[in-house]
Coordinates of C-alpha atoms in Angstrom, one line a residue:
M1 CA 25.4 5.2 -11.2
A2 CA 22.1 6.8 -10.6
G3 CA 22.4 10.1 -8.7
K4 CA 20.5 10.8 -5.4
K5 CA 19.2 14.2 -6.6
S6 CA 15.4 14.1 -7.3
V7 CA 14.5 13.6 -10.9
K8 CA 11.3 14.6 -12.6
L9 CA 9.8 12.5 -15.3
L10 CA 7.6 13.6 -18.0
V11 CA 5.4 10.7 -18.9
C12 CA 4.2 10.7 -22.5
L13 CA 1.1 8.6 -22.6
S14 CA 0.7 9.4 -26.2
Q15 CA 1.9 12.0 -28.7
D16 CA -0.6 14.5 -27.4
D17 CA -0.9 13.4 -23.8
K18 CA 2.1 14.2 -21.5
R19 CA 2.2 14.3 -17.8
K20 CA 4.9 14.7 -15.1
L21 CA 6.1 12.5 -12.3
L22 CA 8.7 13.1 -9.5
L23 CA 11.2 10.5 -8.5
P24 CA 12.4 11.9 -5.0
N25 CA 15.4 9.6 -4.7
G26 CA 16.7 10.0 -8.2
I27 CA 17.1 7.4 -11.0
P28 CA 16.9 3.9 -9.4
K29 CA 20.0 1.8 -9.1
S30 CA 18.5 -1.1 -11.1
V31 CA 16.3 -1.6 -14.1
E32 CA 13.9 -3.7 -12.0
E33 CA 13.4 -0.8 -9.5
L34 CA 12.7 1.7 -12.4
V35 CA 10.2 -0.8 -13.9
D36 CA 8.4 -0.9 -10.5
D37 CA 8.5 2.8 -10.2
V38 CA 7.0 3.2 -13.8
R39 CA 4.4 0.4 -13.2
R40 CA 3.2 2.1 -9.9
A41 CA 3.2 5.6 -11.2
C42 CA 1.5 4.9 -14.5
G43 CA -0.9 2.2 -13.3
L44 CA 0.4 -0.4 -15.8
R45 CA -0.4 -4.0 -15.6
G46 CA 1.4 -6.9 -17.2
N47 CA 5.0 -7.3 -18.3
F48 CA 7.1 -4.7 -20.1
R49 CA 10.6 -3.7 -20.9
I50 CA 12.2 -0.3 -21.1
Q51 CA 14.1 1.3 -24.0
Y52 CA 16.0 4.5 -23.8
Q53 CA 17.3 7.0 -26.5
D54 CA 20.9 6.3 -27.1
K55 CA 22.6 9.5 -28.3
D56 CA 25.5 7.5 -29.7
F57 CA 23.1 6.1 -32.4
G58 CA 21.2 9.3 -33.3
D59 CA 18.7 9.0 -30.5
T60 CA 17.5 5.4 -31.6
F61 CA 15.6 3.5 -28.8
V62 CA 17.8 0.8 -27.4
N63 CA 16.8 -1.8 -24.8
L64 CA 17.8 -0.6 -21.3
T65 CA 20.1 -3.0 -19.4
S66 CA 21.6 -0.6 -16.8
T67 CA 20.2 2.5 -15.3
G68 CA 23.7 4.0 -15.5
D69 CA 22.9 4.7 -19.1
L70 CA 20.2 7.2 -18.0
E71 CA 20.6 10.8 -17.2
D72 CA 18.4 13.8 -16.8
L73 CA 16.5 14.9 -19.9
C74 CA 16.8 11.6 -21.6
T75 CA 13.8 9.7 -22.8
I76 CA 12.7 6.2 -22.1
K77 CA 10.0 4.1 -23.6
V78 CA 7.8 1.3 -22.1
I79 CA 7.4 -1.7 -24.5
P80 CA 4.6 -4.1 -23.4
L81 CA 5.4 -7.8 -23.4
P82 CA 3.0 -10.7 -23.6
D83 CA 1.4 -11.6 -20.2
E84 CA 0.5 -15.1 -19.7
D85 CA -2.3 -14.3 -17.2
A86 CA -3.7 -11.5 -19.4
A87 CA -6.7 -11.9 -21.6
P88 CA -5.6 -12.5 -25.2
A89 CA -7.5 -9.4 -26.4
Q90 CA -6.2 -7.0 -23.7
T91 CA -3.0 -5.1 -24.7
Q92 CA -1.1 -2.2 -23.5
T93 CA 0.1 0.6 -25.8
A94 CA 3.7 1.8 -25.7
V95 CA 4.2 4.7 -23.3
N96 CA 6.9 7.3 -23.7
V97 CA 8.6 8.6 -20.5
S98 CA 10.8 11.6 -20.6
L99 CA 13.2 12.5 -17.6
S100 CA 13.3 16.1 -16.8
S101 CA 15.0 17.8 -13.8
D102 CA 13.0 21.0 -13.9
E103 CA 9.3 20.0 -14.2
A104 CA 6.9 19.8 -11.3
F105 CA 4.8 16.7 -10.2
S106 CA 1.3 16.6 -11.8
I107 CA 0.3 13.1 -12.7
S108 CA -2.6 10.8 -11.9
G109 CA -0.7 7.8 -12.8
E110 CA -3.4 6.3 -14.9
T111 CA -4.1 6.3 -18.6
D112 CA -7.0 5.2 -20.9
D113 CA -4.5 3.8 -23.4
T114 CA -3.9 0.6 -21.5
L115 CA -7.2 -1.1 -22.2
I116 CA -9.2 -2.1 -25.3
L117 CA -12.5 -3.9 -25.8
S118 CA -12.3 -7.6 -25.6
S119 CA -12.8 -9.4 -28.9
S120 CA -14.7 -12.1 -27.0
S121 CA -17.8 -10.0 -26.9
S122 CA -20.4 -9.8 -29.7
S123 CA -19.1 -8.9 -33.1
S124 CA -21.8 -6.4 -33.4
S125 CA -20.6 -4.5 -30.2
R126 CA -19.7 -0.9 -30.6
T127 CA -16.1 0.0 -30.0
E128 CA -16.2 3.8 -29.8
Q129 CA -18.2 6.6 -28.2
W130 CA -19.8 9.3 -30.3
P131 CA -17.0 11.2 -32.0
K132 CA -16.2 14.8 -31.3
E133 CA -16.3 15.5 -35.0
F134 CA -18.7 13.1 -37.0
P135 CA -16.8 11.5 -40.0
I136 CA -18.9 11.7 -43.1
P137 CA -18.5 8.4 -45.0
S138 CA -17.7 7.9 -48.7
F139 CA -20.7 7.4 -50.9
S140 CA -21.2 5.4 -54.2
Y141 CA -18.9 6.4 -57.0
D142 CA -21.5 8.4 -59.0
T143 CA -22.5 10.3 -55.9
E144 CA -18.9 11.1 -55.1
V145 CA -18.4 12.4 -58.7
Q146 CA -21.5 14.6 -58.5
L147 CA -20.5 16.0 -55.1
E148 CA -16.9 16.8 -56.3
R149 CA -18.4 18.7 -59.3
G150 CA -21.0 20.4 -57.0
N151 CA -18.4 21.5 -54.5
A152 CA -16.2 22.9 -57.1
A153 CA -19.1 24.9 -58.6
F154 CA -20.2 26.1 -55.1
K155 CA -16.7 27.3 -54.5
A156 CA -16.4 29.1 -57.8
N157 CA -19.9 30.9 -57.9
G158 CA -22.0 29.8 -54.9
T159 CA -24.2 27.4 -57.0
R160 CA -25.9 24.7 -54.9
L161 CA -26.2 21.2 -56.1
T162 CA -29.6 19.9 -57.2
V163 CA -29.8 16.4 -55.4
N164 CA -31.8 13.8 -57.3
P165 CA -33.8 11.1 -55.3
R166 CA -31.2 8.3 -55.9
M167 CA -28.3 10.5 -54.8
K168 CA -30.3 11.7 -51.6
S169 CA -31.2 8.1 -50.8
D170 CA -27.5 7.0 -51.2
I171 CA -26.4 9.8 -48.8
L172 CA -29.1 9.1 -46.2
E173 CA -28.4 5.4 -46.2
K174 CA -24.7 5.6 -45.8
V175 CA -24.8 8.4 -43.1
S176 CA -27.6 6.7 -41.1
D177 CA -25.7 3.4 -41.2
L178 CA -22.7 5.1 -39.7
I179 CA -24.8 6.9 -37.1
Y180 CA -26.1 3.4 -36.0
K181 CA -22.6 2.2 -35.5
Y182 CA -22.3 4.8 -32.7
K183 CA -25.9 5.0 -31.5
A184 CA -29.2 3.4 -32.0
Y185 CA -31.1 6.3 -30.5
P186 CA -29.3 9.6 -31.3
K187 CA -30.6 12.8 -29.8
S188 CA -31.5 15.9 -31.7
Y189 CA -28.2 17.5 -31.1
H190 CA -26.5 14.4 -32.6
F191 CA -28.5 14.8 -35.8
C192 CA -27.5 18.5 -35.9
E193 CA -23.9 17.6 -35.6
V194 CA -24.1 15.1 -38.3
S195 CA -26.0 17.4 -40.8
E196 CA -23.5 20.2 -40.0
A197 CA -20.5 17.9 -40.7
L198 CA -22.2 16.8 -44.0
I199 CA -22.5 20.5 -45.2
K200 CA -19.0 21.3 -44.0
K201 CA -17.6 18.4 -46.1
H202 CA -19.9 19.1 -49.0
P203 CA -20.9 22.7 -49.0
C204 CA -22.9 22.3 -52.2
L205 CA -25.5 20.4 -50.3
A206 CA -26.4 23.5 -48.1
E207 CA -30.1 24.4 -48.4
P208 CA -31.4 28.0 -49.1
G209 CA -33.7 29.3 -46.5
S210 CA -32.4 27.2 -43.6
W211 CA -30.8 29.0 -40.7
N212 CA -27.7 26.7 -40.8
G213 CA -28.2 25.4 -44.3
C214 CA -28.9 21.9 -43.1
Y215 CA -32.2 21.8 -41.3
G216 CA -33.8 19.7 -44.0
W217 CA -30.9 17.1 -43.8
T218 CA -31.4 17.0 -40.0
Q219 CA -35.1 16.0 -40.5
R220 CA -34.4 13.5 -43.2
L221 CA -31.8 11.7 -41.1
K222 CA -34.3 11.4 -38.1
T223 CA -36.8 9.9 -40.4
R224 CA -34.2 7.6 -42.0
M225 CA -33.0 6.5 -38.5
G226 CA -36.6 5.7 -37.5
N227 CA -37.1 3.5 -40.6
L228 CA -33.7 1.8 -39.9
R229 CA -34.6 1.0 -36.4
T230 CA -38.0 -0.4 -37.5
Q231 CA -36.2 -2.7 -39.9
L232 CA -33.7 -3.9 -37.3
K233 CA -36.4 -4.4 -34.7
G234 CA -38.1 -6.7 -37.1
L235 CA -34.9 -8.8 -37.3
G236 CA -34.9 -9.1 -33.5
C237 CA -32.1 -6.7 -32.7
P238 CA -32.1 -6.8 -28.8
E239 CA -31.5 -3.2 -28.1
L240 CA -34.4 -2.2 -30.3
A241 CA -36.7 -5.2 -29.6
V242 CA -36.6 -4.6 -25.9
N243 CA -38.6 -1.4 -26.6
S244 CA -41.1 -2.7 -29.0
L245 CA -44.8 -2.6 -27.9
K246 CA -45.2 -6.2 -28.9
T247 CA -42.6 -7.2 -26.4
K248 CA -43.5 -4.8 -23.6
A249 CA -47.3 -5.4 -23.8
T250 CA -47.1 -8.8 -22.0
D251 CA -45.2 -7.3 -19.0
D252 CA -46.2 -3.7 -18.7
A253 CA -49.6 -2.2 -18.1
H254 CA -48.1 1.0 -19.5
P255 CA -45.7 -0.1 -22.3
A256 CA -44.8 3.5 -23.2
K257 CA -43.2 3.9 -19.8
N258 CA -40.0 2.4 -18.6
V259 CA -38.3 2.6 -21.9
K260 CA -35.0 0.8 -21.8
R261 CA -32.8 3.1 -23.9
P262 CA -29.2 4.2 -23.2
K263 CA -29.2 7.4 -21.3
R264 CA -25.7 8.0 -20.1
G265 CA -23.5 7.2 -23.1
E266 CA -23.9 3.4 -22.9
A267 CA -22.5 2.3 -26.3
N268 CA -23.5 -1.3 -25.8
H269 CA -26.8 -1.0 -23.8
V270 CA -28.4 -4.4 -24.8
P271 CA -26.0 -6.1 -27.1
S272 CA -26.6 -9.1 -29.4
Y273 CA -25.3 -12.5 -28.6
P274 CA -21.9 -13.3 -30.2
A275 CA -22.1 -15.0 -33.5
G276 CA -23.0 -18.6 -33.3
E277 CA -24.1 -18.3 -29.7
T278 CA -27.5 -19.0 -28.1
A279 CA -29.0 -18.1 -24.7
D280 CA -28.7 -21.9 -23.8
N281 CA -25.0 -22.0 -24.8
L282 CA -24.3 -18.8 -22.8
E283 CA -26.1 -20.1 -19.8
M284 CA -23.9 -23.1 -19.7
E285 CA -20.9 -20.8 -19.9
R286 CA -22.4 -18.9 -16.9
Q287 CA -22.5 -22.1 -14.9
V288 CA -18.9 -22.9 -15.7
L289 CA -18.0 -19.3 -14.6
L290 CA -19.7 -19.9 -11.3
K291 CA -17.2 -22.8 -10.6
E292 CA -14.2 -20.8 -12.0
V293 CA -14.8 -17.9 -9.6
K294 CA -14.2 -20.3 -6.7
K295 CA -10.8 -21.2 -7.9
R296 CA -7.6 -19.3 -7.0
N297 CA -5.3 -17.5 -9.5
N298 CA -7.9 -17.9 -12.2
G299 CA -8.2 -14.4 -13.5
R300 CA -7.6 -15.1 -17.2
I301 CA -10.4 -17.7 -17.5
I302 CA -12.8 -15.6 -15.5
R303 CA -12.1 -12.6 -17.8
E304 CA -12.7 -14.7 -20.9
K305 CA -15.9 -16.2 -19.5
M306 CA -17.2 -12.7 -18.5
A307 CA -16.5 -11.2 -21.8
K308 CA -18.2 -14.2 -23.6
T309 CA -21.4 -14.0 -21.5
F310 CA -21.6 -10.1 -21.6
A311 CA -24.6 -10.1 -23.9
L312 CA -26.6 -12.6 -21.8
R313 CA -25.7 -10.8 -18.6
R314 CA -26.6 -7.4 -20.0
Q315 CA -29.9 -8.4 -21.4
E316 CA -30.8 -10.0 -18.1
I317 CA -29.8 -6.9 -16.0
V318 CA -31.5 -4.4 -18.3
E319 CA -34.7 -6.3 -19.0
K320 CA -35.4 -8.1 -15.7
Q321 CA -33.7 -5.5 -13.3
P322 CA -32.7 -8.2 -10.7
R323 CA -31.9 -7.3 -7.1
V324 CA -28.3 -7.0 -6.0
E325 CA -28.5 -10.3 -4.1
E326 CA -29.6 -12.1 -7.2
L327 CA -26.8 -10.8 -9.1
Q328 CA -24.3 -11.8 -6.4
E329 CA -25.6 -15.3 -6.8
R330 CA -25.7 -15.5 -10.5
W331 CA -22.8 -13.3 -11.5
P332 CA -20.4 -12.9 -8.5
A333 CA -17.5 -12.0 -10.7
I334 CA -19.1 -8.7 -11.6
F335 CA -18.5 -7.5 -8.2
Q336 CA -14.7 -7.8 -8.4
E337 CA -12.7 -4.5 -8.9
E338 CA -11.0 -5.8 -12.1
E339 CA -14.4 -6.9 -13.6
I340 CA -16.1 -3.7 -12.8
N341 CA -13.5 -1.9 -14.9
A342 CA -13.9 -4.5 -17.7
E343 CA -17.8 -4.3 -17.7
F344 CA -17.7 -0.5 -17.8
L345 CA -15.3 -0.8 -20.8
R346 CA -17.6 -3.1 -22.6
I347 CA -20.7 -1.0 -22.0
T348 CA -19.2 2.5 -22.7
T349 CA -16.0 1.6 -24.7
V350 CA -14.3 3.9 -22.2
P351 CA -11.8 2.8 -19.4
L352 CA -13.1 3.4 -16.0
Q353 CA -10.6 3.8 -13.1
P354 CA -7.6 5.1 -15.2
R355 CA -9.8 7.7 -17.0
F356 CA -11.6 8.7 -13.7
L357 CA -8.4 9.4 -11.8
A358 CA -6.7 11.0 -14.8
G359 CA -9.7 13.2 -15.3
L360 CA -9.8 14.2 -11.7
D361 CA -6.2 15.1 -11.6
K362 CA -6.5 17.0 -14.9
H363 CA -9.2 19.3 -13.4
S364 CA -7.7 19.4 -9.8
S365 CA -5.8 22.7 -10.0
Q366 CA -8.6 24.7 -11.6
L367 CA -11.2 22.9 -9.6
L368 CA -9.5 23.8 -6.3
Q369 CA -9.4 27.4 -7.4
V370 CA -13.1 27.4 -8.3
I371 CA -14.1 25.7 -5.0
R372 CA -12.0 27.9 -2.7
K373 CA -13.8 30.9 -4.0
K374 CA -17.1 29.6 -2.5
G375 CA -18.2 31.9 0.3
G376 CA -20.5 31.7 3.3
A377 CA -21.0 28.6 5.6
V378 CA -20.5 26.3 2.6
G379 CA -17.1 28.0 1.9
E380 CA -16.1 27.6 5.6
K381 CA -17.0 23.9 5.4
I382 CA -15.0 23.5 2.2
R383 CA -11.9 25.2 3.7
S384 CA -12.0 23.0 6.7
I385 CA -12.0 19.8 4.4
L386 CA -9.2 21.3 2.3
K387 CA -7.0 22.1 5.2
P388 CA -4.8 19.0 5.1
L389 CA -3.7 20.0 1.5
D390 CA -1.6 22.8 3.1
Q391 CA 0.4 20.1 5.0
G392 CA 1.8 18.4 1.7
V393 CA -0.4 15.2 1.9
D394 CA -0.1 12.3 -0.5
L395 CA -2.0 12.0 -3.8
N396 CA -4.7 9.8 -2.4
I397 CA -5.5 12.3 0.5
R398 CA -5.4 15.1 -2.1
R399 CA -8.0 13.4 -4.3
E400 CA -10.1 12.6 -1.2
C401 CA -10.3 16.1 0.0
L402 CA -11.1 17.4 -3.5
L403 CA -13.9 14.9 -4.0
K404 CA -15.4 15.8 -0.6
S405 CA -15.3 19.5 -1.2
L406 CA -16.7 19.0 -4.7
V407 CA -19.8 17.3 -3.4
I408 CA -20.4 20.2 -0.8
Y409 CA -19.7 22.8 -3.5
L410 CA -22.5 21.2 -5.6
G411 CA -24.9 21.7 -2.8
E412 CA -25.1 17.9 -1.7
D413 CA -24.3 16.2 1.5
V414 CA -21.1 14.4 1.5
S415 CA -22.3 11.9 4.1
H416 CA -24.6 10.5 1.5
L417 CA -21.7 9.5 -0.5
I418 CA -19.0 8.7 2.0
K419 CA -20.0 7.3 5.4
E420 CA -17.1 7.2 7.9
Y421 CA -16.9 5.1 11.0
L422 CA -14.5 4.1 13.7
V423 CA -13.7 0.4 14.1
V424 CA -15.4 0.4 17.5
Q425 CA -18.6 1.5 15.6
K426 CA -18.6 -1.5 13.3
E427 CA -21.9 -2.8 14.5
E428 CA -23.6 0.6 14.3
A429 CA -22.1 1.1 10.8
K430 CA -23.5 -2.3 9.7
A431 CA -27.1 -1.4 10.9
E432 CA -27.0 2.0 9.2
L433 CA -25.5 0.6 6.0
E434 CA -28.4 -1.8 5.6
N435 CA -30.6 1.2 4.8
A436 CA -28.1 2.9 2.3
A437 CA -29.2 2.8 -1.3
M438 CA -25.6 3.5 -2.6
A439 CA -22.6 4.6 -0.5
I440 CA -18.9 4.3 0.2
F441 CA -18.1 3.2 3.7
V442 CA -14.8 3.9 5.5
L443 CA -13.6 2.2 8.8
R444 CA -10.8 3.9 10.6
D445 CA -8.8 2.6 13.7
D446 CA -8.6 5.9 15.6
D447 CA -9.6 9.2 14.1
A448 CA -10.4 11.0 10.9
L449 CA -6.9 11.5 10.1
S450 CA -5.8 7.9 10.5
P451 CA -5.3 5.6 7.5
P452 CA -8.5 3.6 6.7
M453 CA -8.7 0.0 7.9
D454 CA -11.2 -0.8 5.2
I455 CA -13.0 1.0 2.3
G456 CA -16.0 -0.5 0.7
L457 CA -19.2 -0.2 -1.3
V458 CA -22.7 -0.7 -0.4
V459 CA -25.6 -0.9 -3.0
D460 CA -29.2 -1.4 -1.9
G461 CA -28.0 -2.2 1.7
V462 CA -25.7 -5.0 0.5
E463 CA -21.9 -4.9 0.9
V464 CA -20.6 -5.6 -2.6
L465 CA -17.0 -4.7 -2.5
N466 CA -14.3 -3.9 0.1
D467 CA -10.6 -3.5 0.6
L468 CA -10.4 -0.7 -1.9
S469 CA -7.2 1.3 -2.0
S470 CA -8.6 4.9 -1.7
I471 CA -11.7 7.1 -1.7
A472 CA -11.0 8.2 -5.3
S473 CA -10.8 4.7 -6.6
S474 CA -14.0 3.9 -4.6
C475 CA -15.8 6.7 -6.3
A476 CA -14.7 5.3 -9.7
M477 CA -16.0 1.9 -8.7
L478 CA -19.3 3.1 -7.4
F479 CA -19.7 5.1 -10.6
G480 CA -18.8 2.0 -12.7
L481 CA -21.4 -0.1 -10.8
T482 CA -24.2 2.3 -11.7
Y483 CA -23.4 1.2 -15.4
A484 CA -22.6 -2.4 -14.7
L485 CA -25.9 -2.9 -12.8
N486 CA -27.9 -0.4 -14.8
L487 CA -28.7 1.7 -11.7
S488 CA -30.0 5.2 -11.6
Y489 CA -28.0 7.8 -10.0
P490 CA -28.9 8.5 -6.3
V491 CA -31.3 11.4 -6.2
E492 CA -29.6 13.1 -3.4
L493 CA -26.3 12.9 -5.3
K494 CA -27.5 13.5 -8.7
Y495 CA -25.2 16.5 -9.5
T496 CA -22.1 14.7 -8.1
F497 CA -22.7 11.7 -10.4
E498 CA -23.4 14.0 -13.3
T499 CA -20.1 15.7 -12.6
F500 CA -18.4 12.3 -12.5
Q501 CA -19.9 11.4 -15.9
K502 CA -19.7 14.6 -17.8
I503 CA -16.8 16.5 -16.6
I504 CA -14.4 13.9 -15.0
M505 CA -15.2 11.1 -17.5
D506 CA -16.2 13.3 -20.3
I507 CA -19.1 10.9 -21.4
E508 CA -22.1 12.6 -23.2
S509 CA -20.9 15.9 -22.0
R510 CA -22.6 18.0 -24.7
Q511 CA -25.7 18.3 -22.6
M512 CA -25.5 19.3 -18.9
S513 CA -27.8 20.6 -16.2
R514 CA -27.4 24.3 -15.6
R515 CA -25.5 23.7 -12.4
I516 CA -23.0 21.5 -14.0
Q517 CA -22.7 23.7 -17.0
N518 CA -21.8 26.6 -14.7
L519 CA -19.1 24.5 -13.1
S520 CA -17.7 23.3 -16.4
A521 CA -17.6 26.9 -17.7
K522 CA -15.6 28.0 -14.6
L523 CA -13.2 25.2 -15.1
H524 CA -12.4 26.3 -18.7
E525 CA -12.0 30.1 -18.0

């Protein structure tokens, strides 16, 4: 029988990602209760079963039929099962959970491992962000033979390889093709990373006279990528054709301005239509989607239709930049919490809400230390906001206090992000929110410490979402909408949103403004 002593779980989201969770009432009495606890704590969706390590069989994982088989310091594993209401392409990876009686609570409850890109989107869609270390591809057989000999000679006596035109062309072609699989418009530092990775793998290609041995390769790759874009633009590739002078000249008096390129790590900024699909076919799918949205318990079909029409929707949003009201009419499903998560995943290849909450919790301890050191009037204001943390508040309040103090620490006004009202001020709130470009609104029944009656989002004065669970989840949703609707970050909150992107979400984090770079450095001291 499960004991009543509190039990602390070490949740292994992957081999390299382990987090902790407290069960204050001990191990649940039934497997169903344990499943609910794991689902709630880890933010899992869909059906799964639990296995445990059976010591009688050499720690082999066996299906759990009774929680009486569990005790402290044993390990359980979550095994996903098919979910009839889940999109066919969406799966959940197995999650390991270790029970420990001595470890403290420190878990966000969310993981990026529970979502993957839908296969219903375009076959040409990118499925990964730019890698931390660029993987140099294999070249043709004769090039690989020459490189192998060249590397051996360089290791033996430092002799550099003389690269003939054919070999150089092979290297540049293969590498630039791989670059395009990650980005159509790489920045200078991306090219530097690639050329440095090339020299690291094949040191015989290092160039004399270059400060890092690869400056010439960097410049050649830039030229080659420019030529590749020109070729693909001629073939009508949407993400490149949208920026061609021929396309823009009919609409723009100044075609060099308003360039529609990914700026915040969008892997699929303007994707191509799925194979065999046309604009007319996808428009028919959109019309069907409008009818399906009005039906109840129709999540699976909506997800499938949204994934299939992603390219049509994305081209429309990026090229035409419609108003929010128009998008609500044409694409109402995009303003659902689940679809904002899915759309963000399609655009960036990165999960939204799980990663946002996990990233916030990951930095929470160090971030609190940094923020609490702030002095002056700003420091006093921050300490006032953080005061509830001394009373042992729940995780949502902790995250809310942390986010509010972060905005103030960055020198921005938290009221621009979070607008709080009492229920009796509802009409006043409605009038004020009509002038808000982008904000989270909170309605409370009594005072600032009472639980929210409603939490929602406003974009361009239009309420687009409500009944959200917490301030932290609302911040994630608002951040996701900037990508889904291709919106610029609010000027008065530019540092806050940059922190969301580059520190919490770790998207395109190699280049930061000086203020965010200083914060990042303090978090890693």
